[in-house]
Short mmCIF file of N, CA and C in Angstrom, two decimals:
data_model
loop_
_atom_site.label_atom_id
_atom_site.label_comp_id
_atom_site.label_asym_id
_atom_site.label_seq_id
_atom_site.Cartn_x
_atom_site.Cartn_y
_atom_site.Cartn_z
N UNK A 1 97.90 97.99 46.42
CA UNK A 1 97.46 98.74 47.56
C UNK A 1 98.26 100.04 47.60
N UNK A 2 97.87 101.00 47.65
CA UNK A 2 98.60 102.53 47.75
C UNK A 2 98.30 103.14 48.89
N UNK A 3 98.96 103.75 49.60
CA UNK A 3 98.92 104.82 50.55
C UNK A 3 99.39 105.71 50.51
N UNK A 4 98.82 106.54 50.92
CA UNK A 4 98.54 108.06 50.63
C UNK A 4 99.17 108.48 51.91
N UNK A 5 100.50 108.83 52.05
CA UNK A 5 100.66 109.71 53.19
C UNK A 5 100.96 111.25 53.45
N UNK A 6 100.29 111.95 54.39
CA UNK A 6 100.32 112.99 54.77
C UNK A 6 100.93 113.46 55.81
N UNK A 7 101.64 114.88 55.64
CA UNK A 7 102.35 114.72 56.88
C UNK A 7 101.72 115.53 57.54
N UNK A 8 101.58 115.36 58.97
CA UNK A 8 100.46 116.19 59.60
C UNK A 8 100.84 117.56 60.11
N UNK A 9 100.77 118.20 59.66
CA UNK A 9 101.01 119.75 59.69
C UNK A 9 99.76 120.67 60.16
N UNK A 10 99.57 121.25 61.51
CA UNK A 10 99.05 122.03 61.91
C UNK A 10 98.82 123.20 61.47
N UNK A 11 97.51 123.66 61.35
CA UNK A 11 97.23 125.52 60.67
C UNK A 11 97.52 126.46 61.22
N UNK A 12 97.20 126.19 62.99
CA UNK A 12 97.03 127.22 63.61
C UNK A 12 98.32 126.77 64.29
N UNK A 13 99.37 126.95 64.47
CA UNK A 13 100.37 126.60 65.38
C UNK A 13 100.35 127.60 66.81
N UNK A 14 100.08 126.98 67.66
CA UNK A 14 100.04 127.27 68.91
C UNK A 14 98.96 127.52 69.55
N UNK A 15 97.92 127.54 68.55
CA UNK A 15 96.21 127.68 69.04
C UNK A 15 95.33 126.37 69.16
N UNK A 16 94.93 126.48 70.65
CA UNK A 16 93.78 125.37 70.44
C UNK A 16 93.25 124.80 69.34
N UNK A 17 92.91 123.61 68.90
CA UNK A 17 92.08 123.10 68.08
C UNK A 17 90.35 123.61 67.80
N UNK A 18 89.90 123.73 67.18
CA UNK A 18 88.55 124.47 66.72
C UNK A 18 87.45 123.29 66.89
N UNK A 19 86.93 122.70 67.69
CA UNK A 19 85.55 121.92 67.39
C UNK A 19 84.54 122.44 66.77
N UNK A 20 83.56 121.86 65.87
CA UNK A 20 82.63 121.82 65.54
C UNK A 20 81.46 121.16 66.06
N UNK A 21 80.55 121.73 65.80
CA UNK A 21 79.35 121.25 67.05
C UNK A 21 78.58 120.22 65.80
N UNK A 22 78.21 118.85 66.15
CA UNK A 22 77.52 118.54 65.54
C UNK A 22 76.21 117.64 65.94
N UNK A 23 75.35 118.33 66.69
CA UNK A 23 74.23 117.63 67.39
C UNK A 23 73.12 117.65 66.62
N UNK A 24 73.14 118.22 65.22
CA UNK A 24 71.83 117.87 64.18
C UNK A 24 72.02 116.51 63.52
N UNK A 25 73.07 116.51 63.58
CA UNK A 25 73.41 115.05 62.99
C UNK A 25 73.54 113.40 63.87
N UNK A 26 73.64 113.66 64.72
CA UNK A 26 73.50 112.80 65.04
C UNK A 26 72.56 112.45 66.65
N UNK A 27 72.01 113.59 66.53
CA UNK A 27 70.08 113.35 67.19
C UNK A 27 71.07 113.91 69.11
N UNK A 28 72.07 114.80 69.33
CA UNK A 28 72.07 114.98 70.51
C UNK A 28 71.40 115.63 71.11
N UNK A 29 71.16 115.12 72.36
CA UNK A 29 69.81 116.41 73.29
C UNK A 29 70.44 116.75 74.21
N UNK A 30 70.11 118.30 74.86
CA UNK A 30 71.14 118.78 75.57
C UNK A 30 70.68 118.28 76.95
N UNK A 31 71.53 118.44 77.44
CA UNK A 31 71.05 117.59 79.41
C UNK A 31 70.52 118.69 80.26
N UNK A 32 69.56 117.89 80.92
CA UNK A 32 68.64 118.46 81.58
C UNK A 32 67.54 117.77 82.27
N UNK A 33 66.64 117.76 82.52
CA UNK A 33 65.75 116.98 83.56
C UNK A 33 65.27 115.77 82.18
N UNK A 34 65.08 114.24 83.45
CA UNK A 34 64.41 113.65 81.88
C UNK A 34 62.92 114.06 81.56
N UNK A 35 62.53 113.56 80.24
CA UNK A 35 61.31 113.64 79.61
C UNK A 35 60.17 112.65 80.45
N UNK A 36 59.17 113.54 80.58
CA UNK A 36 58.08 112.29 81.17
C UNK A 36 57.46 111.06 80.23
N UNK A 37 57.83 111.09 79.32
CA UNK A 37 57.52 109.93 77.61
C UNK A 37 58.91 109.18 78.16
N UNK A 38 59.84 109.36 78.07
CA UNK A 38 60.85 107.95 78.11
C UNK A 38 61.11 107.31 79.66
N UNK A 39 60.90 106.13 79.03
CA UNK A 39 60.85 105.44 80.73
C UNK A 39 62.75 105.05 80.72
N UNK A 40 62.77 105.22 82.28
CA UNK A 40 64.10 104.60 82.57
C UNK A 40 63.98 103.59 82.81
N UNK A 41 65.08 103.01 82.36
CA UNK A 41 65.10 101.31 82.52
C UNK A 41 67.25 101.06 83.74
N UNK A 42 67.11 100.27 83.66
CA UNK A 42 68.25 100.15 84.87
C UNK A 42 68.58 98.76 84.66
N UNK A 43 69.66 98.69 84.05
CA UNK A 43 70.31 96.80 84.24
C UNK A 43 71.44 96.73 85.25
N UNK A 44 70.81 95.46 85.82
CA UNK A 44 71.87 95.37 86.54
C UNK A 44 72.52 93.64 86.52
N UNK A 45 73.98 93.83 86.55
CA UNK A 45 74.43 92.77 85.92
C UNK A 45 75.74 92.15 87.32
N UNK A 46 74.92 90.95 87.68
CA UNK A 46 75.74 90.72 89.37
C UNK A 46 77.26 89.96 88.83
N UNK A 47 77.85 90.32 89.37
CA UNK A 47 79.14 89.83 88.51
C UNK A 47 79.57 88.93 89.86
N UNK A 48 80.10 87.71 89.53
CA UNK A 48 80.37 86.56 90.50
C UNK A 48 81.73 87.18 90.86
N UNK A 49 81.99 87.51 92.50
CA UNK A 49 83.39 87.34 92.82
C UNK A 49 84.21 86.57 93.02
N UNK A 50 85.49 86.95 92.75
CA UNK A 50 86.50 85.88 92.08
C UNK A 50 87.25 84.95 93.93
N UNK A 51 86.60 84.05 93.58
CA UNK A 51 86.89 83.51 94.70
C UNK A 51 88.72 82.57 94.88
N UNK A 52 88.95 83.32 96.16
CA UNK A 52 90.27 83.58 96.06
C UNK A 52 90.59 82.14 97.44
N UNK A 53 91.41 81.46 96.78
CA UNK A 53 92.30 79.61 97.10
C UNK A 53 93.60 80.09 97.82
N UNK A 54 93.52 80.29 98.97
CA UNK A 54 95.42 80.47 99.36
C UNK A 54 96.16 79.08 98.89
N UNK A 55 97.35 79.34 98.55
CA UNK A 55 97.77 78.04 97.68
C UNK A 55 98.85 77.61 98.76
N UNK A 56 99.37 78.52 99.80
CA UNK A 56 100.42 78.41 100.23
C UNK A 56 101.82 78.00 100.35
N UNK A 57 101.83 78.43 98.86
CA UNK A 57 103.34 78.49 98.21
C UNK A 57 104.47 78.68 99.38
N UNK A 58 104.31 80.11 99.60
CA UNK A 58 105.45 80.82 100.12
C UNK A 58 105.24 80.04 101.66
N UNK A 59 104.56 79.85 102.35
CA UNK A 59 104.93 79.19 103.81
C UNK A 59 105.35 77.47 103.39
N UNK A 60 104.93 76.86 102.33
CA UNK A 60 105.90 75.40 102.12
C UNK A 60 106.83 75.64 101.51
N UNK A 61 107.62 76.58 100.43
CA UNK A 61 108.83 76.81 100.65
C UNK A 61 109.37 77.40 101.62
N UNK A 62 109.20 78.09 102.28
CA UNK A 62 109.62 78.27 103.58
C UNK A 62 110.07 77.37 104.62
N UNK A 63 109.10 76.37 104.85
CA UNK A 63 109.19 75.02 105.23
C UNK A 63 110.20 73.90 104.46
N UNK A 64 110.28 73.90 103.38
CA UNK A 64 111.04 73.45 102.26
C UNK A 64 112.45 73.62 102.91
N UNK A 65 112.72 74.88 102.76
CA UNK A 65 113.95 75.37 102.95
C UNK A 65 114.38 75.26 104.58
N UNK A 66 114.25 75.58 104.97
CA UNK A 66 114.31 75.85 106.87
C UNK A 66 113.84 74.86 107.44
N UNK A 67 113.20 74.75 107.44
CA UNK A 67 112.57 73.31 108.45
C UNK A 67 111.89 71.92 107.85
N UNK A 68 112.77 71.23 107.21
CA UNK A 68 112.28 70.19 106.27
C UNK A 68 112.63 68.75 107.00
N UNK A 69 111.53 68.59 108.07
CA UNK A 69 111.37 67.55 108.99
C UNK A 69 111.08 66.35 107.91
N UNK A 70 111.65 65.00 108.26
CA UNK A 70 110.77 64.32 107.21
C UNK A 70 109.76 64.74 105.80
N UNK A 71 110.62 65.68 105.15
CA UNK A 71 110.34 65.98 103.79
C UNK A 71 109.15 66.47 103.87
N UNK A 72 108.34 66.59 104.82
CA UNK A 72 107.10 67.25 105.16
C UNK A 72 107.34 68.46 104.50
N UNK A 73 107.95 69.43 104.10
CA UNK A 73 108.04 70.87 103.85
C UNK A 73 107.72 70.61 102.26
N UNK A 74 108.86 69.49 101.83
CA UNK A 74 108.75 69.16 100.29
C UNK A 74 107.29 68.80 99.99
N UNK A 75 106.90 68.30 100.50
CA UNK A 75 105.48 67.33 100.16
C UNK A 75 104.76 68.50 100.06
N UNK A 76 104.78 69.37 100.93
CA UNK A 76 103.59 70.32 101.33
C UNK A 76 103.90 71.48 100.10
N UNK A 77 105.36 71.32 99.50
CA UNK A 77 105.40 72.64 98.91
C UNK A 77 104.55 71.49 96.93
N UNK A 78 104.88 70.30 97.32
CA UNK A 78 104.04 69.57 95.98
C UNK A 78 102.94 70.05 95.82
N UNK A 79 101.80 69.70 97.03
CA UNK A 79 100.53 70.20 96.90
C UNK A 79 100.39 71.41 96.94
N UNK A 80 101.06 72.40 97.11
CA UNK A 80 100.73 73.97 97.64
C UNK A 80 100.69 74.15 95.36
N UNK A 81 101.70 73.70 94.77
CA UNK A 81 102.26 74.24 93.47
C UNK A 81 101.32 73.22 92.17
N UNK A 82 100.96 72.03 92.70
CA UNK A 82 99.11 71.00 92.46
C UNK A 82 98.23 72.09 92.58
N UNK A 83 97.69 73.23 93.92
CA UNK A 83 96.67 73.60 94.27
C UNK A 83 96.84 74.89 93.19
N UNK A 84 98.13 75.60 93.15
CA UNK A 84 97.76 77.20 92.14
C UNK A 84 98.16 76.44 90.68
N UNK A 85 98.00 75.46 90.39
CA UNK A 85 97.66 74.78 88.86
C UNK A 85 96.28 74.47 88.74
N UNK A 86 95.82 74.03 90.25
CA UNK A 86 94.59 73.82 89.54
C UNK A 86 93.54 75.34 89.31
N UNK A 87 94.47 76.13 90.28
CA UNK A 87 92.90 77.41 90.69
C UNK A 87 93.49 78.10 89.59
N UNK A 88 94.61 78.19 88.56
CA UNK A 88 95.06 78.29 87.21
C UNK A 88 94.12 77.61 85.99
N UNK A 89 93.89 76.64 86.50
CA UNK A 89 92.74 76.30 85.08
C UNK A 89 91.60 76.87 85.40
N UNK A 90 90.98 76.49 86.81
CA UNK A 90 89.67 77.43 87.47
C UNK A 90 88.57 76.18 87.91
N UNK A 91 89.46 75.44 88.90
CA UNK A 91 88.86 73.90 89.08
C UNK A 91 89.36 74.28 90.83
N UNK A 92 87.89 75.40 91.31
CA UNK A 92 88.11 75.78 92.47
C UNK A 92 88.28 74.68 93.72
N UNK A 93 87.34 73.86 93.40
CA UNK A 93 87.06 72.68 94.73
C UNK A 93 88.54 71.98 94.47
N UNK A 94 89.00 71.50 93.30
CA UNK A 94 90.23 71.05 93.05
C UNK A 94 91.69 71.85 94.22
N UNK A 95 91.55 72.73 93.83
CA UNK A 95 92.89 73.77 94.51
C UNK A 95 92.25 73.73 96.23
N UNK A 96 91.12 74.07 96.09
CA UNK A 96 91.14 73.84 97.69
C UNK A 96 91.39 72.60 98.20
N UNK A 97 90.92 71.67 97.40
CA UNK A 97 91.57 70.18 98.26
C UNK A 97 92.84 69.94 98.48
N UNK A 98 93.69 70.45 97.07
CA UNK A 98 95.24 70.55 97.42
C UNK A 98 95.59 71.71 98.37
N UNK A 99 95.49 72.69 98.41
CA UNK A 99 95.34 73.72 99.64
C UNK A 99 95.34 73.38 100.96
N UNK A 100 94.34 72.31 100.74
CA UNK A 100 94.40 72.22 102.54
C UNK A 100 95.10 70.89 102.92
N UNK A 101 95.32 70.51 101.82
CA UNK A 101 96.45 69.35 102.02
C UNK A 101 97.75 69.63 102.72
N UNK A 102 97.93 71.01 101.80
CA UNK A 102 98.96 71.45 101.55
C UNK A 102 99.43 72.55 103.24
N UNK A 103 97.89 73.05 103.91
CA UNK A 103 98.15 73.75 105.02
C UNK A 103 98.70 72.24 105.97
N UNK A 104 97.76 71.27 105.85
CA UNK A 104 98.11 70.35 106.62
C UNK A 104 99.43 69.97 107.11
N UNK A 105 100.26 69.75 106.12
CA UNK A 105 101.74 68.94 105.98
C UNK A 105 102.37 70.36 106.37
N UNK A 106 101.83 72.03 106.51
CA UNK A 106 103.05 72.79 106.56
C UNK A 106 102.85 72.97 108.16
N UNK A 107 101.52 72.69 108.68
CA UNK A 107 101.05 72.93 110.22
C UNK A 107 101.97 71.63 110.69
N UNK A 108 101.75 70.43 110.36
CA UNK A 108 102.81 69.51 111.38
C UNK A 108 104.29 69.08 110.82
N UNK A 109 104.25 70.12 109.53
CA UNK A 109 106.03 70.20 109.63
C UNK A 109 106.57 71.17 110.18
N UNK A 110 105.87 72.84 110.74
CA UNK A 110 106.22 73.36 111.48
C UNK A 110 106.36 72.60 112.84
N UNK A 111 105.00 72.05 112.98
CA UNK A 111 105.21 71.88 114.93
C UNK A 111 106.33 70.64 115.19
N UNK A 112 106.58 69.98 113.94
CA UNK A 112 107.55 68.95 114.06
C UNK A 112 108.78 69.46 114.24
N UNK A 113 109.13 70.84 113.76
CA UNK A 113 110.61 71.20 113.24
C UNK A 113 110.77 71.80 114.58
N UNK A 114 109.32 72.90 115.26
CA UNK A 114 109.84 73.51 116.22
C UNK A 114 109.57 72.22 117.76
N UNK A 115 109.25 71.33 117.47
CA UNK A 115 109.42 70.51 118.64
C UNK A 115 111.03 69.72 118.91
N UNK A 116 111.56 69.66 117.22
CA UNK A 116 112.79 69.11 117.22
C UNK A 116 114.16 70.03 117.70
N UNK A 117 113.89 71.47 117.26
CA UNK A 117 114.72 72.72 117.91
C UNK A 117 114.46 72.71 119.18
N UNK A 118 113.38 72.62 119.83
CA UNK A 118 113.36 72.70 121.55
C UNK A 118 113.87 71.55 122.35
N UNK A 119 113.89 70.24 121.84
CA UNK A 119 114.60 68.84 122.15
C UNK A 119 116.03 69.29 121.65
N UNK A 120 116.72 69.98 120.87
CA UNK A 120 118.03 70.40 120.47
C UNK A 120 118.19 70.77 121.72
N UNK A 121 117.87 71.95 121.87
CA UNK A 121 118.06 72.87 122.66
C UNK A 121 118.17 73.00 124.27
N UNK A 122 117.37 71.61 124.89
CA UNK A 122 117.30 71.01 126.15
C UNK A 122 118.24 70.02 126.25
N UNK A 123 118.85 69.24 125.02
CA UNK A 123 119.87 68.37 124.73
C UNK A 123 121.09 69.06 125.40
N UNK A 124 121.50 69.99 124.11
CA UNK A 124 122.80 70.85 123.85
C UNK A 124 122.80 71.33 125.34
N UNK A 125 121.36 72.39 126.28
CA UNK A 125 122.20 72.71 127.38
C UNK A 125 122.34 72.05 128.39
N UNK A 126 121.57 70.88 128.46
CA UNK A 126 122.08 69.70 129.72
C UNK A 126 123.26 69.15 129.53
N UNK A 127 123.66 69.09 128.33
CA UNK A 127 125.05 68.34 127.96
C UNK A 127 126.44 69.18 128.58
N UNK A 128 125.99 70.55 128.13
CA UNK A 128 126.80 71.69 128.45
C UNK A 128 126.90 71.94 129.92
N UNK A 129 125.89 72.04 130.47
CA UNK A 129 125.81 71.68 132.60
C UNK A 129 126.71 70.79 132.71
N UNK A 130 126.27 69.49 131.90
CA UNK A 130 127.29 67.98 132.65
C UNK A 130 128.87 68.47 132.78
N UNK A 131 128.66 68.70 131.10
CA UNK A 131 130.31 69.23 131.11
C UNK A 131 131.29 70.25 131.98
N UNK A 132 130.30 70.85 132.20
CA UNK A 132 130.88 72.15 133.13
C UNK A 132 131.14 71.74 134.34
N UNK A 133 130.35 70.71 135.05
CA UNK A 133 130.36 70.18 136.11
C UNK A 133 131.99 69.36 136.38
N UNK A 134 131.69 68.48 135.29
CA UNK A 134 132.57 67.41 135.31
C UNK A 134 134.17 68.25 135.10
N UNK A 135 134.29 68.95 134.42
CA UNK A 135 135.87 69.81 134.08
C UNK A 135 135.79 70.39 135.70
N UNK A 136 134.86 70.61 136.04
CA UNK A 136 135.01 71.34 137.17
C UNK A 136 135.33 70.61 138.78
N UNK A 137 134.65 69.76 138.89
CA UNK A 137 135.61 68.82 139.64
C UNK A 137 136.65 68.12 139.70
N UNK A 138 137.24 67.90 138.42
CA UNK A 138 138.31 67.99 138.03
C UNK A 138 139.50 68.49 138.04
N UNK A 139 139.44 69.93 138.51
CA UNK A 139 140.62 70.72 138.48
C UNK A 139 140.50 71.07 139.83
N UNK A 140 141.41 71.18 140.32
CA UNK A 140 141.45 71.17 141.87
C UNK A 140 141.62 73.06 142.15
N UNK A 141 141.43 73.57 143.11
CA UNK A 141 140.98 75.08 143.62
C UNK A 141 142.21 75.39 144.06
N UNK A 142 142.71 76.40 143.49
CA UNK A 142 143.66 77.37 144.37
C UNK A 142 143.56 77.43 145.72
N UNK A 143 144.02 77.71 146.89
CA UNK A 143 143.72 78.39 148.22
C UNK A 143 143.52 79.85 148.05
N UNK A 144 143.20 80.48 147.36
CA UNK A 144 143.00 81.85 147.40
C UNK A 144 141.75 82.32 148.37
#
Protein backbone atom coordinates (compact mmCIF):
# COMPACT_ATOMS: atom_id res chain seq x y z
CA UNK A 1 0.00 0.00 0.00
CA UNK A 2 1.72 3.47 -0.80
CA UNK A 3 0.76 6.89 -0.02
CA UNK A 4 1.33 9.63 -1.69
CA UNK A 5 1.62 12.62 0.49
CA UNK A 6 1.25 16.16 -0.32
CA UNK A 7 1.78 18.99 1.50
CA UNK A 8 -0.92 21.37 1.06
CA UNK A 9 0.40 24.51 -0.11
CA UNK A 10 -1.81 27.32 -1.24
CA UNK A 11 -1.31 29.40 -4.76
CA UNK A 12 -2.90 32.32 -4.00
CA UNK A 13 -1.87 33.14 -0.41
CA UNK A 14 -4.22 35.46 1.04
CA UNK A 15 -6.89 35.35 -1.73
CA UNK A 16 -10.16 33.76 -1.60
CA UNK A 17 -10.45 30.40 -3.10
CA UNK A 18 -11.67 30.40 -6.92
CA UNK A 19 -14.93 28.16 -7.50
CA UNK A 20 -15.81 26.74 -10.53
CA UNK A 21 -19.27 26.58 -11.70
CA UNK A 22 -20.32 23.26 -12.61
CA UNK A 23 -24.10 22.98 -13.46
CA UNK A 24 -23.64 21.22 -17.04
CA UNK A 25 -22.52 18.44 -15.35
CA UNK A 26 -24.42 17.57 -13.12
CA UNK A 27 -28.08 18.66 -14.54
CA UNK A 28 -28.40 22.01 -12.02
CA UNK A 29 -31.41 24.33 -12.66
CA UNK A 30 -31.30 27.68 -11.52
CA UNK A 31 -34.20 28.61 -8.89
CA UNK A 32 -37.07 30.12 -9.74
CA UNK A 33 -40.81 29.48 -9.97
CA UNK A 34 -41.59 25.61 -10.36
CA UNK A 35 -42.29 24.02 -13.79
CA UNK A 36 -45.97 23.22 -14.55
CA UNK A 37 -44.69 19.33 -15.90
CA UNK A 38 -43.21 18.36 -12.41
CA UNK A 39 -45.61 17.55 -9.82
CA UNK A 40 -44.76 18.22 -6.15
CA UNK A 41 -44.93 15.53 -4.01
CA UNK A 42 -44.57 16.16 0.03
CA UNK A 43 -43.63 13.28 2.60
CA UNK A 44 -44.43 13.44 5.62
CA UNK A 45 -42.93 11.26 8.21
CA UNK A 46 -44.83 11.45 11.98
CA UNK A 47 -42.11 10.71 14.26
CA UNK A 48 -43.45 9.11 17.70
CA UNK A 49 -42.62 11.37 20.76
CA UNK A 50 -40.35 10.17 23.16
CA UNK A 51 -42.45 9.54 25.96
CA UNK A 52 -40.92 10.75 29.04
CA UNK A 53 -41.27 8.17 32.82
CA UNK A 54 -40.31 10.48 35.87
CA UNK A 55 -38.23 7.88 37.65
CA UNK A 56 -37.92 9.85 40.76
CA UNK A 57 -34.51 9.29 41.62
CA UNK A 58 -33.63 12.53 43.13
CA UNK A 59 -36.86 12.95 45.57
CA UNK A 60 -36.12 8.99 46.98
CA UNK A 61 -32.70 9.84 47.57
CA UNK A 62 -33.66 12.68 49.11
CA UNK A 63 -35.93 10.69 51.19
CA UNK A 64 -33.12 8.11 51.51
CA UNK A 65 -31.00 10.49 53.06
CA UNK A 66 -33.16 12.93 55.31
CA UNK A 67 -36.13 11.33 56.12
CA UNK A 68 -35.77 7.53 56.08
CA UNK A 69 -38.92 6.54 58.15
CA UNK A 70 -39.07 2.82 58.18
CA UNK A 71 -36.69 2.44 55.22
CA UNK A 72 -39.51 3.77 53.17
CA UNK A 73 -36.99 6.31 51.47
CA UNK A 74 -34.64 3.15 50.73
CA UNK A 75 -37.37 1.08 49.20
CA UNK A 76 -38.65 3.96 47.20
CA UNK A 77 -35.14 4.95 46.06
CA UNK A 78 -35.04 0.67 44.85
CA UNK A 79 -37.93 1.18 42.64
CA UNK A 80 -37.24 4.80 41.51
CA UNK A 81 -33.36 3.12 40.10
CA UNK A 82 -35.83 -0.58 38.79
CA UNK A 83 -38.01 2.22 36.95
CA UNK A 84 -34.85 4.35 34.90
CA UNK A 85 -33.45 0.61 34.07
CA UNK A 86 -36.33 -0.28 32.75
CA UNK A 87 -37.28 3.13 30.61
CA UNK A 88 -33.23 2.41 29.77
CA UNK A 89 -34.03 -0.69 27.85
CA UNK A 90 -37.44 1.07 26.55
CA UNK A 91 -40.04 -1.22 28.46
CA UNK A 92 -42.26 1.99 29.01
CA UNK A 93 -45.34 0.36 30.94
CA UNK A 94 -42.46 -1.45 32.93
CA UNK A 95 -40.79 1.97 34.38
CA UNK A 96 -44.07 3.41 34.92
CA UNK A 97 -45.16 0.64 37.17
CA UNK A 98 -41.91 1.03 39.09
CA UNK A 99 -42.41 4.86 38.99
CA UNK A 100 -45.39 4.93 40.64
CA UNK A 101 -44.39 2.51 43.06
CA UNK A 102 -41.73 4.40 43.60
CA UNK A 103 -43.93 8.01 43.96
CA UNK A 104 -45.95 5.92 46.35
CA UNK A 105 -43.36 4.90 49.14
CA UNK A 106 -41.75 8.64 48.66
CA UNK A 107 -45.51 10.35 49.27
CA UNK A 108 -45.98 8.27 52.67
CA UNK A 109 -42.37 8.40 53.62
CA UNK A 110 -42.57 12.05 53.38
CA UNK A 111 -45.95 12.41 55.28
CA UNK A 112 -44.54 9.79 57.73
CA UNK A 113 -41.22 11.71 58.39
CA UNK A 114 -43.07 15.08 58.49
CA UNK A 115 -45.78 13.70 60.91
CA UNK A 116 -42.86 12.25 63.08
CA UNK A 117 -40.95 15.93 63.19
CA UNK A 118 -44.29 17.58 64.30
CA UNK A 119 -44.87 14.76 67.23
CA UNK A 120 -40.92 15.71 67.97
CA UNK A 121 -41.65 18.93 68.13
CA UNK A 122 -44.98 19.02 70.39
CA UNK A 123 -42.97 16.39 72.56
CA UNK A 124 -39.64 18.46 72.99
CA UNK A 125 -41.86 21.75 73.73
CA UNK A 126 -44.31 20.36 76.31
CA UNK A 127 -41.44 18.72 77.99
CA UNK A 128 -39.59 22.05 77.99
CA UNK A 129 -43.00 24.01 79.63
CA UNK A 130 -43.01 21.09 82.35
CA UNK A 131 -39.53 21.78 83.03
CA UNK A 132 -39.64 25.38 83.25
CA UNK A 133 -42.50 25.14 85.44
CA UNK A 134 -41.19 22.68 87.77
CA UNK A 135 -37.39 24.55 88.30
CA UNK A 136 -39.60 27.30 88.76
CA UNK A 137 -41.48 26.49 91.69
CA UNK A 138 -38.76 25.34 93.03
CA UNK A 139 -36.66 28.20 93.67
CA UNK A 140 -38.16 30.42 95.96
CA UNK A 141 -38.55 34.57 94.86
CA UNK A 142 -36.52 37.26 96.13
CA UNK A 143 -38.71 40.09 97.88
CA UNK A 144 -37.73 42.52 95.37
Amino acid sequence: MSHNSQAFLSTNAGLPPSYETIKEEYGVIELGEPSNSAVVRTTVINMPREVSVPDHVVWSLFNTLFFNACCLGFIAYAYSVKSRDRKMVGDVVGAQAYASTAKCLNISSLIFSILMVIICIIIFSTTSVVVFQSFAQRTPHSGF
